[in-house]
């Protein structure tokens, strides 16, 4: 490969380019930054800005030769129609509950891998737990549909152990959705928790124990404060993931408990002026979700450590 | 008493959790062997027909091919954009660096539905329509942040001695880049490659909103599941699952072997979702 670049030196343009790069740090920065900056502007920022703008349009796409009329109508629709507002509230309540549940379920798992298991087995245990998360959300939903459906694994197990009533309605409700979402989010909680817990110095725990701190006290005073960053990151990721879920509520949830993200998706599926409406809803979701997470972070992180 | 809890309760809880993770997948794999057109338990007669027939199913293999194309294109895009982006970030320190990273990882914090739809409206400006390229673009947008973070970790550990020495010996910037920097980054690049592939292959939401008439595998599966399911779907899902997990484990093993002395660290190969 070196030969190619040495051959290229025959050409004046190549020589000029390499000399410019060697002489001027600014030119080198420009050469590396050109593509990334364009990408950040076009792929990360512009679509959101456009969405914000469209949310104020009366209709979109614009008809030929007309200019946009601005309106707050689509934001008003959110407040006025209970259908939307209740789905929004349901989304946030559901996401909060399931995030808390994920934290409670995953904390012992992360703690066992980071502190309980022998050091040389940690990586293997972690891989064991991570591997199902490489699989698609849809396949994992499907697996739970097979578990919970009327003639699924759970019901047939129940009748095997002697339950003789009609099959339980386990699928298409909040319980099945919660189980499925927990299955989806646990990794987002596990990895931050694990990396925070793994950093805790065992000597601290031993010293505390030697000085007479009981296990609950060690947990409250040492483990929990030191794991705080992991908890905050895990909860943030999990919450944002749940709030944006589209497919799993459709597959595992019931028809009566539609979540807000699903409504946004459906609004865009319709024709006509629903693009501005969907954009307004999207902006509401982003702003509300980030604000919610931001408030959570400030509350958790600002709490002063008690002395003594 | 406390010690007893630590010795017994914690491991027991852990293994129950593992069972909870794998039981549904095992059930799905078993369902693929059921000798009937309907999904139900218990399985009384077994057959391998479903597993054999899905391998020749046109619709399924077409969707897998679409998924593979999308994964390759989006991974290439993600690496081509993410690599210089990591270099760019590495040039800065302090507030500018923090700001840059914040803007770069922004897509990871936008709810997926919203991110996909905003991209769909955006590409419309340029006359791009939905389809394989649009899906690949959507996946690349979500994978670039991960590429940058993974490469930055490696770049931070690189000393400038090697590149300085090469320059002193007369290498120009291109030679330095291709002969020194890229080989040094190779393990991280491979990790990022596998991560992007898995991320793209398992994505549903972006593929659903940015795709058109040729569905990726998750989109096709979703469409079928909404109208009921048969053991054939369980069979194909199981096969995809096995390949995915095998690739993931291979990538993990590979990148861990290259990082000797970093025992106990698992690279961030995780899952989609908000990526």
PDB file of C-alpha atoms in Angstrom, chain A residues 1-3 5-6 9 14 17-18 21-22 25 28-30 32-37 39-48 50-51 54 60 104-109 111-113 116 121-123 125-147 149 151-153 156 171-172 179 182-184 186-188 191 194 198 215-216 218 236-237 240-241 243-248 250-251 261-262 264-266 268-269 275 279 281-283 285-286 289-290, chain B residues 2 6 10-11 13-15 17-18 20-25 27-29 31 34 38-42 77 80-81 84-88 91-92 100 103-115 117-123 125-126 137 140-141 144-145 167 170-175 178-179 198 201-205 208-209 217-219 221-222 225-226 229-230 233-238 240-241 244-249 252-253 256 263-275:
ATOM      1  CA  UNK A   1       0.000   0.000   0.000  1.00  0.00           C
ATOM      2  CA  UNK A   2       2.889   2.313   0.780  1.00  0.00           C
ATOM      3  CA  UNK A   3       4.026   1.798  -2.794  1.00  0.00           C
ATOM      4  CA  UNK A   5       1.231   6.497  -2.104  1.00  0.00           C
ATOM      5  CA  UNK A   6       4.862   6.762  -3.153  1.00  0.00           C
ATOM      6  CA  UNK A   9       3.856  11.442  -5.338  1.00  0.00           C
ATOM      7  CA  UNK A  14      -0.884  14.898  -4.459  1.00  0.00           C
ATOM      8  CA  UNK A  17      -2.023  18.216  -0.817  1.00  0.00           C
ATOM      9  CA  UNK A  18       0.315  16.296   1.469  1.00  0.00           C
ATOM     10  CA  UNK A  21      -1.589  18.881   5.346  1.00  0.00           C
ATOM     11  CA  UNK A  22       1.883  18.592   6.841  1.00  0.00           C
ATOM     12  CA  UNK A  25      -2.835  21.941  11.308  1.00  0.00           C
ATOM     13  CA  UNK A  28      -5.613  18.827   8.509  1.00  0.00           C
ATOM     14  CA  UNK A  29      -8.482  19.549  10.858  1.00  0.00           C
ATOM     15  CA  UNK A  30     -10.571  20.777   7.948  1.00  0.00           C
ATOM     16  CA  UNK A  32     -10.940  15.337   8.888  1.00  0.00           C
ATOM     17  CA  UNK A  33     -13.833  17.491  10.040  1.00  0.00           C
ATOM     18  CA  UNK A  34     -15.527  18.197   6.705  1.00  0.00           C
ATOM     19  CA  UNK A  35     -17.482  14.955   6.388  1.00  0.00           C
ATOM     20  CA  UNK A  36     -18.303  14.539  10.116  1.00  0.00           C
ATOM     21  CA  UNK A  37     -19.558  18.103  10.501  1.00  0.00           C
ATOM     22  CA  UNK A  39     -23.115  14.540   8.802  1.00  0.00           C
ATOM     23  CA  UNK A  40     -23.859  16.047  12.209  1.00  0.00           C
ATOM     24  CA  UNK A  41     -25.680  18.956  10.610  1.00  0.00           C
ATOM     25  CA  UNK A  42     -27.578  16.935   8.020  1.00  0.00           C
ATOM     26  CA  UNK A  43     -28.304  13.696   9.842  1.00  0.00           C
ATOM     27  CA  UNK A  44     -28.487  14.648  13.510  1.00  0.00           C
ATOM     28  CA  UNK A  45     -29.779  18.196  13.607  1.00  0.00           C
ATOM     29  CA  UNK A  46     -31.546  19.169  10.370  1.00  0.00           C
ATOM     30  CA  UNK A  47     -34.280  16.474  10.529  1.00  0.00           C
ATOM     31  CA  UNK A  48     -35.263  17.569  14.032  1.00  0.00           C
ATOM     32  CA  UNK A  50     -37.391  20.482  10.072  1.00  0.00           C
ATOM     33  CA  UNK A  51     -39.773  18.512  12.252  1.00  0.00           C
ATOM     34  CA  UNK A  54     -43.376  21.471  10.158  1.00  0.00           C
ATOM     35  CA  UNK A  60     -47.564  19.662   4.802  1.00  0.00           C
ATOM     36  CA  UNK A 104     -35.120  -3.508  41.033  1.00  0.00           C
ATOM     37  CA  UNK A 105     -34.895  -6.679  38.944  1.00  0.00           C
ATOM     38  CA  UNK A 106     -31.463  -5.936  37.489  1.00  0.00           C
ATOM     39  CA  UNK A 107     -29.643  -4.618  40.534  1.00  0.00           C
ATOM     40  CA  UNK A 108     -29.073  -8.030  42.157  1.00  0.00           C
ATOM     41  CA  UNK A 109     -28.109  -9.484  38.772  1.00  0.00           C
ATOM     42  CA  UNK A 111     -24.325  -7.042  41.766  1.00  0.00           C
ATOM     43  CA  UNK A 112     -23.882 -10.787  41.529  1.00  0.00           C
ATOM     44  CA  UNK A 113     -21.822 -10.543  38.337  1.00  0.00           C
ATOM     45  CA  UNK A 116     -20.635 -12.030  43.990  1.00  0.00           C
ATOM     46  CA  UNK A 121     -16.129 -16.086  35.646  1.00  0.00           C
ATOM     47  CA  UNK A 122     -17.419 -12.513  35.355  1.00  0.00           C
ATOM     48  CA  UNK A 123     -16.918 -12.099  31.640  1.00  0.00           C
ATOM     49  CA  UNK A 125     -21.559 -14.657  33.057  1.00  0.00           C
ATOM     50  CA  UNK A 126     -21.895 -11.235  31.508  1.00  0.00           C
ATOM     51  CA  UNK A 127     -21.806 -12.698  28.002  1.00  0.00           C
ATOM     52  CA  UNK A 128     -24.382 -15.288  28.973  1.00  0.00           C
ATOM     53  CA  UNK A 129     -26.755 -12.554  30.072  1.00  0.00           C
ATOM     54  CA  UNK A 130     -25.989 -10.216  27.177  1.00  0.00           C
ATOM     55  CA  UNK A 131     -26.336 -12.727  24.341  1.00  0.00           C
ATOM     56  CA  UNK A 132     -30.162 -12.716  24.083  1.00  0.00           C
ATOM     57  CA  UNK A 133     -29.999  -8.970  23.512  1.00  0.00           C
ATOM     58  CA  UNK A 134     -28.444  -9.279  20.101  1.00  0.00           C
ATOM     59  CA  UNK A 135     -31.772 -10.616  18.876  1.00  0.00           C
ATOM     60  CA  UNK A 136     -34.429  -8.446  17.308  1.00  0.00           C
ATOM     61  CA  UNK A 137     -37.186  -6.867  19.373  1.00  0.00           C
ATOM     62  CA  UNK A 138     -39.701  -8.626  17.139  1.00  0.00           C
ATOM     63  CA  UNK A 139     -38.261 -12.103  17.657  1.00  0.00           C
ATOM     64  CA  UNK A 140     -38.205 -11.521  21.392  1.00  0.00           C
ATOM     65  CA  UNK A 141     -41.822 -10.345  21.354  1.00  0.00           C
ATOM     66  CA  UNK A 142     -42.723 -13.440  19.382  1.00  0.00           C
ATOM     67  CA  UNK A 143     -41.011 -15.679  21.927  1.00  0.00           C
ATOM     68  CA  UNK A 144     -43.158 -14.150  24.667  1.00  0.00           C
ATOM     69  CA  UNK A 145     -46.284 -14.508  22.560  1.00  0.00           C
ATOM     70  CA  UNK A 146     -45.546 -18.229  22.419  1.00  0.00           C
ATOM     71  CA  UNK A 147     -45.083 -18.302  26.183  1.00  0.00           C
ATOM     72  CA  UNK A 149     -50.856 -17.111  24.494  1.00  0.00           C
ATOM     73  CA  UNK A 151     -52.441 -22.346  24.273  1.00  0.00           C
ATOM     74  CA  UNK A 152     -48.936 -21.205  25.056  1.00  0.00           C
ATOM     75  CA  UNK A 153     -46.262 -22.661  27.255  1.00  0.00           C
ATOM     76  CA  UNK A 156     -50.102 -25.708  29.128  1.00  0.00           C
ATOM     77  CA  UNK A 171     -51.358 -12.070  26.444  1.00  0.00           C
ATOM     78  CA  UNK A 172     -52.427  -8.680  25.055  1.00  0.00           C
ATOM     79  CA  UNK A 179     -42.799  -8.660  30.832  1.00  0.00           C
ATOM     80  CA  UNK A 182     -38.545  -5.789  30.829  1.00  0.00           C
ATOM     81  CA  UNK A 183     -37.035  -8.415  28.564  1.00  0.00           C
ATOM     82  CA  UNK A 184     -36.047  -5.631  26.183  1.00  0.00           C
ATOM     83  CA  UNK A 186     -32.814  -5.206  31.167  1.00  0.00           C
ATOM     84  CA  UNK A 187     -29.523  -4.939  29.294  1.00  0.00           C
ATOM     85  CA  UNK A 188     -29.662  -1.143  29.242  1.00  0.00           C
ATOM     86  CA  UNK A 191     -24.380  -2.639  31.689  1.00  0.00           C
ATOM     87  CA  UNK A 194     -22.354  -3.469  36.272  1.00  0.00           C
ATOM     88  CA  UNK A 198     -17.458  -3.279  39.403  1.00  0.00           C
ATOM     89  CA  UNK A 215     -25.083  -5.341  55.596  1.00  0.00           C
ATOM     90  CA  UNK A 216     -28.105  -3.076  55.048  1.00  0.00           C
ATOM     91  CA  UNK A 218     -23.176  -0.995  53.954  1.00  0.00           C
ATOM     92  CA  UNK A 236     -32.258   7.302  31.662  1.00  0.00           C
ATOM     93  CA  UNK A 237     -31.526   4.876  28.842  1.00  0.00           C
ATOM     94  CA  UNK A 240     -36.084   6.846  26.816  1.00  0.00           C
ATOM     95  CA  UNK A 241     -36.199   3.435  25.194  1.00  0.00           C
ATOM     96  CA  UNK A 243     -41.104   5.984  25.701  1.00  0.00           C
ATOM     97  CA  UNK A 244     -40.086   5.420  22.062  1.00  0.00           C
ATOM     98  CA  UNK A 245     -41.373   1.849  21.736  1.00  0.00           C
ATOM     99  CA  UNK A 246     -43.571   1.262  18.736  1.00  0.00           C
ATOM    100  CA  UNK A 247     -43.764  -2.412  17.834  1.00  0.00           C
ATOM    101  CA  UNK A 248     -43.829  -4.227  21.145  1.00  0.00           C
ATOM    102  CA  UNK A 250     -48.711  -3.482  19.207  1.00  0.00           C
ATOM    103  CA  UNK A 251     -47.641  -7.114  19.539  1.00  0.00           C
ATOM    104  CA  UNK A 261     -45.287   6.557  20.492  1.00  0.00           C
ATOM    105  CA  UNK A 262     -47.647   4.130  18.786  1.00  0.00           C
ATOM    106  CA  UNK A 264     -47.394   9.081  16.680  1.00  0.00           C
ATOM    107  CA  UNK A 265     -46.536   6.235  14.339  1.00  0.00           C
ATOM    108  CA  UNK A 266     -50.168   5.813  13.368  1.00  0.00           C
ATOM    109  CA  UNK A 268     -47.913   9.375  10.193  1.00  0.00           C
ATOM    110  CA  UNK A 269     -49.475   6.374   8.569  1.00  0.00           C
ATOM    111  CA  UNK A 275     -47.690  15.175   9.139  1.00  0.00           C
ATOM    112  CA  UNK A 279     -44.539  16.433  14.093  1.00  0.00           C
ATOM    113  CA  UNK A 281     -46.672  15.213  18.869  1.00  0.00           C
ATOM    114  CA  UNK A 282     -43.080  14.183  18.237  1.00  0.00           C
ATOM    115  CA  UNK A 283     -41.766  17.507  19.502  1.00  0.00           C
ATOM    116  CA  UNK A 285     -42.637  13.713  23.213  1.00  0.00           C
ATOM    117  CA  UNK A 286     -38.968  14.714  22.823  1.00  0.00           C
ATOM    118  CA  UNK A 289     -39.104  13.001  27.795  1.00  0.00           C
ATOM    119  CA  UNK A 290     -35.834  14.936  27.953  1.00  0.00           C
TER     120      UNK A 290
ATOM    121  CA  UNK B   2     -26.284 -12.437  55.881  1.00  0.00           C
ATOM    122  CA  UNK B   6     -24.935 -13.768  49.776  1.00  0.00           C
ATOM    123  CA  UNK B  10     -27.887 -14.082  45.119  1.00  0.00           C
ATOM    124  CA  UNK B  11     -26.668 -16.903  42.835  1.00  0.00           C
ATOM    125  CA  UNK B  13     -31.695 -15.215  41.879  1.00  0.00           C
ATOM    126  CA  UNK B  14     -29.123 -14.828  39.111  1.00  0.00           C
ATOM    127  CA  UNK B  15     -29.772 -18.267  37.664  1.00  0.00           C
ATOM    128  CA  UNK B  17     -32.986 -14.586  35.851  1.00  0.00           C
ATOM    129  CA  UNK B  18     -30.915 -16.508  33.283  1.00  0.00           C
ATOM    130  CA  UNK B  20     -36.202 -16.335  32.480  1.00  0.00           C
ATOM    131  CA  UNK B  21     -34.004 -14.982  29.682  1.00  0.00           C
ATOM    132  CA  UNK B  22     -33.584 -18.251  27.843  1.00  0.00           C
ATOM    133  CA  UNK B  23     -36.827 -20.096  28.521  1.00  0.00           C
ATOM    134  CA  UNK B  24     -38.903 -18.159  25.939  1.00  0.00           C
ATOM    135  CA  UNK B  25     -36.199 -18.708  23.345  1.00  0.00           C
ATOM    136  CA  UNK B  27     -39.865 -22.589  23.830  1.00  0.00           C
ATOM    137  CA  UNK B  28     -39.678 -20.882  20.466  1.00  0.00           C
ATOM    138  CA  UNK B  29     -37.026 -23.298  19.212  1.00  0.00           C
ATOM    139  CA  UNK B  31     -42.281 -24.836  18.714  1.00  0.00           C
ATOM    140  CA  UNK B  34     -44.277 -29.053  16.175  1.00  0.00           C
ATOM    141  CA  UNK B  38     -51.083 -24.314  14.717  1.00  0.00           C
ATOM    142  CA  UNK B  39     -49.059 -23.093  17.606  1.00  0.00           C
ATOM    143  CA  UNK B  40     -50.009 -24.872  20.806  1.00  0.00           C
ATOM    144  CA  UNK B  41     -48.600 -26.875  23.649  1.00  0.00           C
ATOM    145  CA  UNK B  42     -47.937 -29.575  24.542  1.00  0.00           C
ATOM    146  CA  UNK B  77     -21.625   4.348   6.001  1.00  0.00           C
ATOM    147  CA  UNK B  80     -16.763   5.880   6.912  1.00  0.00           C
ATOM    148  CA  UNK B  81     -18.452   8.698   8.812  1.00  0.00           C
ATOM    149  CA  UNK B  84     -13.056  10.679  10.892  1.00  0.00           C
ATOM    150  CA  UNK B  85     -15.589  11.860  13.450  1.00  0.00           C
ATOM    151  CA  UNK B  86     -13.642  10.095  16.193  1.00  0.00           C
ATOM    152  CA  UNK B  87     -10.438  11.751  14.935  1.00  0.00           C
ATOM    153  CA  UNK B  88     -12.150  15.106  14.958  1.00  0.00           C
ATOM    154  CA  UNK B  91      -8.440  16.823  18.502  1.00  0.00           C
ATOM    155  CA  UNK B  92     -10.424  18.761  21.070  1.00  0.00           C
ATOM    156  CA  UNK B 100     -19.213  17.752  20.142  1.00  0.00           C
ATOM    157  CA  UNK B 103     -24.281  16.549  19.446  1.00  0.00           C
ATOM    158  CA  UNK B 104     -22.857  13.279  18.141  1.00  0.00           C
ATOM    159  CA  UNK B 105     -24.690  11.041  20.601  1.00  0.00           C
ATOM    160  CA  UNK B 106     -27.919  13.039  20.232  1.00  0.00           C
ATOM    161  CA  UNK B 107     -29.589  10.357  18.037  1.00  0.00           C
ATOM    162  CA  UNK B 108     -29.235   7.866  20.891  1.00  0.00           C
ATOM    163  CA  UNK B 109     -31.478  10.008  23.072  1.00  0.00           C
ATOM    164  CA  UNK B 110     -34.279  10.711  20.630  1.00  0.00           C
ATOM    165  CA  UNK B 111     -37.224   8.300  20.906  1.00  0.00           C
ATOM    166  CA  UNK B 112     -36.824   5.862  18.006  1.00  0.00           C
ATOM    167  CA  UNK B 113     -40.214   6.464  16.461  1.00  0.00           C
ATOM    168  CA  UNK B 114     -39.598  10.196  16.331  1.00  0.00           C
ATOM    169  CA  UNK B 115     -36.067   9.770  14.977  1.00  0.00           C
ATOM    170  CA  UNK B 117     -40.124   9.737  11.146  1.00  0.00           C
ATOM    171  CA  UNK B 118     -38.057  12.909  11.172  1.00  0.00           C
ATOM    172  CA  UNK B 119     -35.549  11.209   8.879  1.00  0.00           C
ATOM    173  CA  UNK B 120     -38.325  10.091   6.568  1.00  0.00           C
ATOM    174  CA  UNK B 121     -39.637  13.634   6.219  1.00  0.00           C
ATOM    175  CA  UNK B 122     -36.110  14.953   5.826  1.00  0.00           C
ATOM    176  CA  UNK B 123     -34.990  12.703   2.971  1.00  0.00           C
ATOM    177  CA  UNK B 125     -36.657  17.175   0.673  1.00  0.00           C
ATOM    178  CA  UNK B 126     -34.047  15.722  -1.627  1.00  0.00           C
ATOM    179  CA  UNK B 137     -29.226   5.747   6.050  1.00  0.00           C
ATOM    180  CA  UNK B 140     -26.171   4.599   9.852  1.00  0.00           C
ATOM    181  CA  UNK B 141     -27.493   7.625  11.744  1.00  0.00           C
ATOM    182  CA  UNK B 144     -22.414   6.493  14.090  1.00  0.00           C
ATOM    183  CA  UNK B 145     -22.515   7.492  17.797  1.00  0.00           C
ATOM    184  CA  UNK B 167       6.581  11.361   9.705  1.00  0.00           C
ATOM    185  CA  UNK B 170       9.263  10.697   5.404  1.00  0.00           C
ATOM    186  CA  UNK B 171       5.763   9.256   5.459  1.00  0.00           C
ATOM    187  CA  UNK B 172       3.054  11.668   4.407  1.00  0.00           C
ATOM    188  CA  UNK B 173      -0.318  11.887   6.146  1.00  0.00           C
ATOM    189  CA  UNK B 174      -1.975   9.303   3.946  1.00  0.00           C
ATOM    190  CA  UNK B 175       0.741   6.725   4.567  1.00  0.00           C
ATOM    191  CA  UNK B 178      -3.270   3.770   6.289  1.00  0.00           C
ATOM    192  CA  UNK B 179      -0.140   2.082   7.611  1.00  0.00           C
ATOM    193  CA  UNK B 198     -26.040  -6.524  14.633  1.00  0.00           C
ATOM    194  CA  UNK B 201     -29.939  -6.510  11.438  1.00  0.00           C
ATOM    195  CA  UNK B 202     -32.170  -6.471  14.477  1.00  0.00           C
ATOM    196  CA  UNK B 203     -33.686  -3.029  14.027  1.00  0.00           C
ATOM    197  CA  UNK B 204     -37.403  -2.867  13.461  1.00  0.00           C
ATOM    198  CA  UNK B 205     -38.679   0.659  13.973  1.00  0.00           C
ATOM    199  CA  UNK B 208     -40.520  -0.034   9.318  1.00  0.00           C
ATOM    200  CA  UNK B 209     -40.839   3.725   8.848  1.00  0.00           C
ATOM    201  CA  UNK B 217     -36.634  -9.616   8.180  1.00  0.00           C
ATOM    202  CA  UNK B 218     -37.932  -8.021  11.408  1.00  0.00           C
ATOM    203  CA  UNK B 219     -40.485  -5.987   9.436  1.00  0.00           C
ATOM    204  CA  UNK B 221     -41.954 -11.010  10.863  1.00  0.00           C
ATOM    205  CA  UNK B 222     -43.880  -8.150  12.491  1.00  0.00           C
ATOM    206  CA  UNK B 225     -47.233 -11.827  13.694  1.00  0.00           C
ATOM    207  CA  UNK B 226     -50.026  -9.274  13.622  1.00  0.00           C
ATOM    208  CA  UNK B 229     -48.433 -17.265  13.942  1.00  0.00           C
ATOM    209  CA  UNK B 230     -47.431 -20.762  12.925  1.00  0.00           C
ATOM    210  CA  UNK B 233     -42.238 -18.487  12.018  1.00  0.00           C
ATOM    211  CA  UNK B 234     -40.816 -20.035  15.170  1.00  0.00           C
ATOM    212  CA  UNK B 235     -38.418 -22.089  13.069  1.00  0.00           C
ATOM    213  CA  UNK B 236     -37.072 -19.195  10.994  1.00  0.00           C
ATOM    214  CA  UNK B 237     -36.837 -16.962  14.078  1.00  0.00           C
ATOM    215  CA  UNK B 238     -34.842 -19.644  15.846  1.00  0.00           C
ATOM    216  CA  UNK B 240     -31.907 -16.200  12.803  1.00  0.00           C
ATOM    217  CA  UNK B 241     -31.465 -16.156  16.569  1.00  0.00           C
ATOM    218  CA  UNK B 244     -27.116 -13.690  15.538  1.00  0.00           C
ATOM    219  CA  UNK B 245     -25.936 -14.999  18.891  1.00  0.00           C
ATOM    220  CA  UNK B 246     -23.075 -16.921  17.286  1.00  0.00           C
ATOM    221  CA  UNK B 247     -21.874 -13.790  15.475  1.00  0.00           C
ATOM    222  CA  UNK B 248     -22.218 -11.684  18.607  1.00  0.00           C
ATOM    223  CA  UNK B 249     -20.245 -14.141  20.721  1.00  0.00           C
ATOM    224  CA  UNK B 252     -16.975 -10.386  21.666  1.00  0.00           C
ATOM    225  CA  UNK B 253     -14.353 -13.111  21.821  1.00  0.00           C
ATOM    226  CA  UNK B 256     -11.526  -9.367  23.944  1.00  0.00           C
ATOM    227  CA  UNK B 263      -9.754  -8.643  31.617  1.00  0.00           C
ATOM    228  CA  UNK B 264     -13.226  -8.238  32.888  1.00  0.00           C
ATOM    229  CA  UNK B 265     -14.119  -5.604  30.357  1.00  0.00           C
ATOM    230  CA  UNK B 266     -16.833  -6.321  27.915  1.00  0.00           C
ATOM    231  CA  UNK B 267     -17.096  -4.032  24.947  1.00  0.00           C
ATOM    232  CA  UNK B 268     -20.328  -2.218  24.578  1.00  0.00           C
ATOM    233  CA  UNK B 269     -21.808  -4.716  22.183  1.00  0.00           C
ATOM    234  CA  UNK B 270     -25.339  -4.608  23.352  1.00  0.00           C
ATOM    235  CA  UNK B 271     -28.546  -4.035  21.674  1.00  0.00           C
ATOM    236  CA  UNK B 272     -30.531  -1.724  19.533  1.00  0.00           C
ATOM    237  CA  UNK B 273     -33.087   0.043  20.806  1.00  0.00           C
ATOM    238  CA  UNK B 274     -32.265   3.468  21.407  1.00  0.00           C
ATOM    239  CA  UNK B 275     -29.171   3.310  19.413  1.00  0.00           C
TER     240      UNK B 275
END
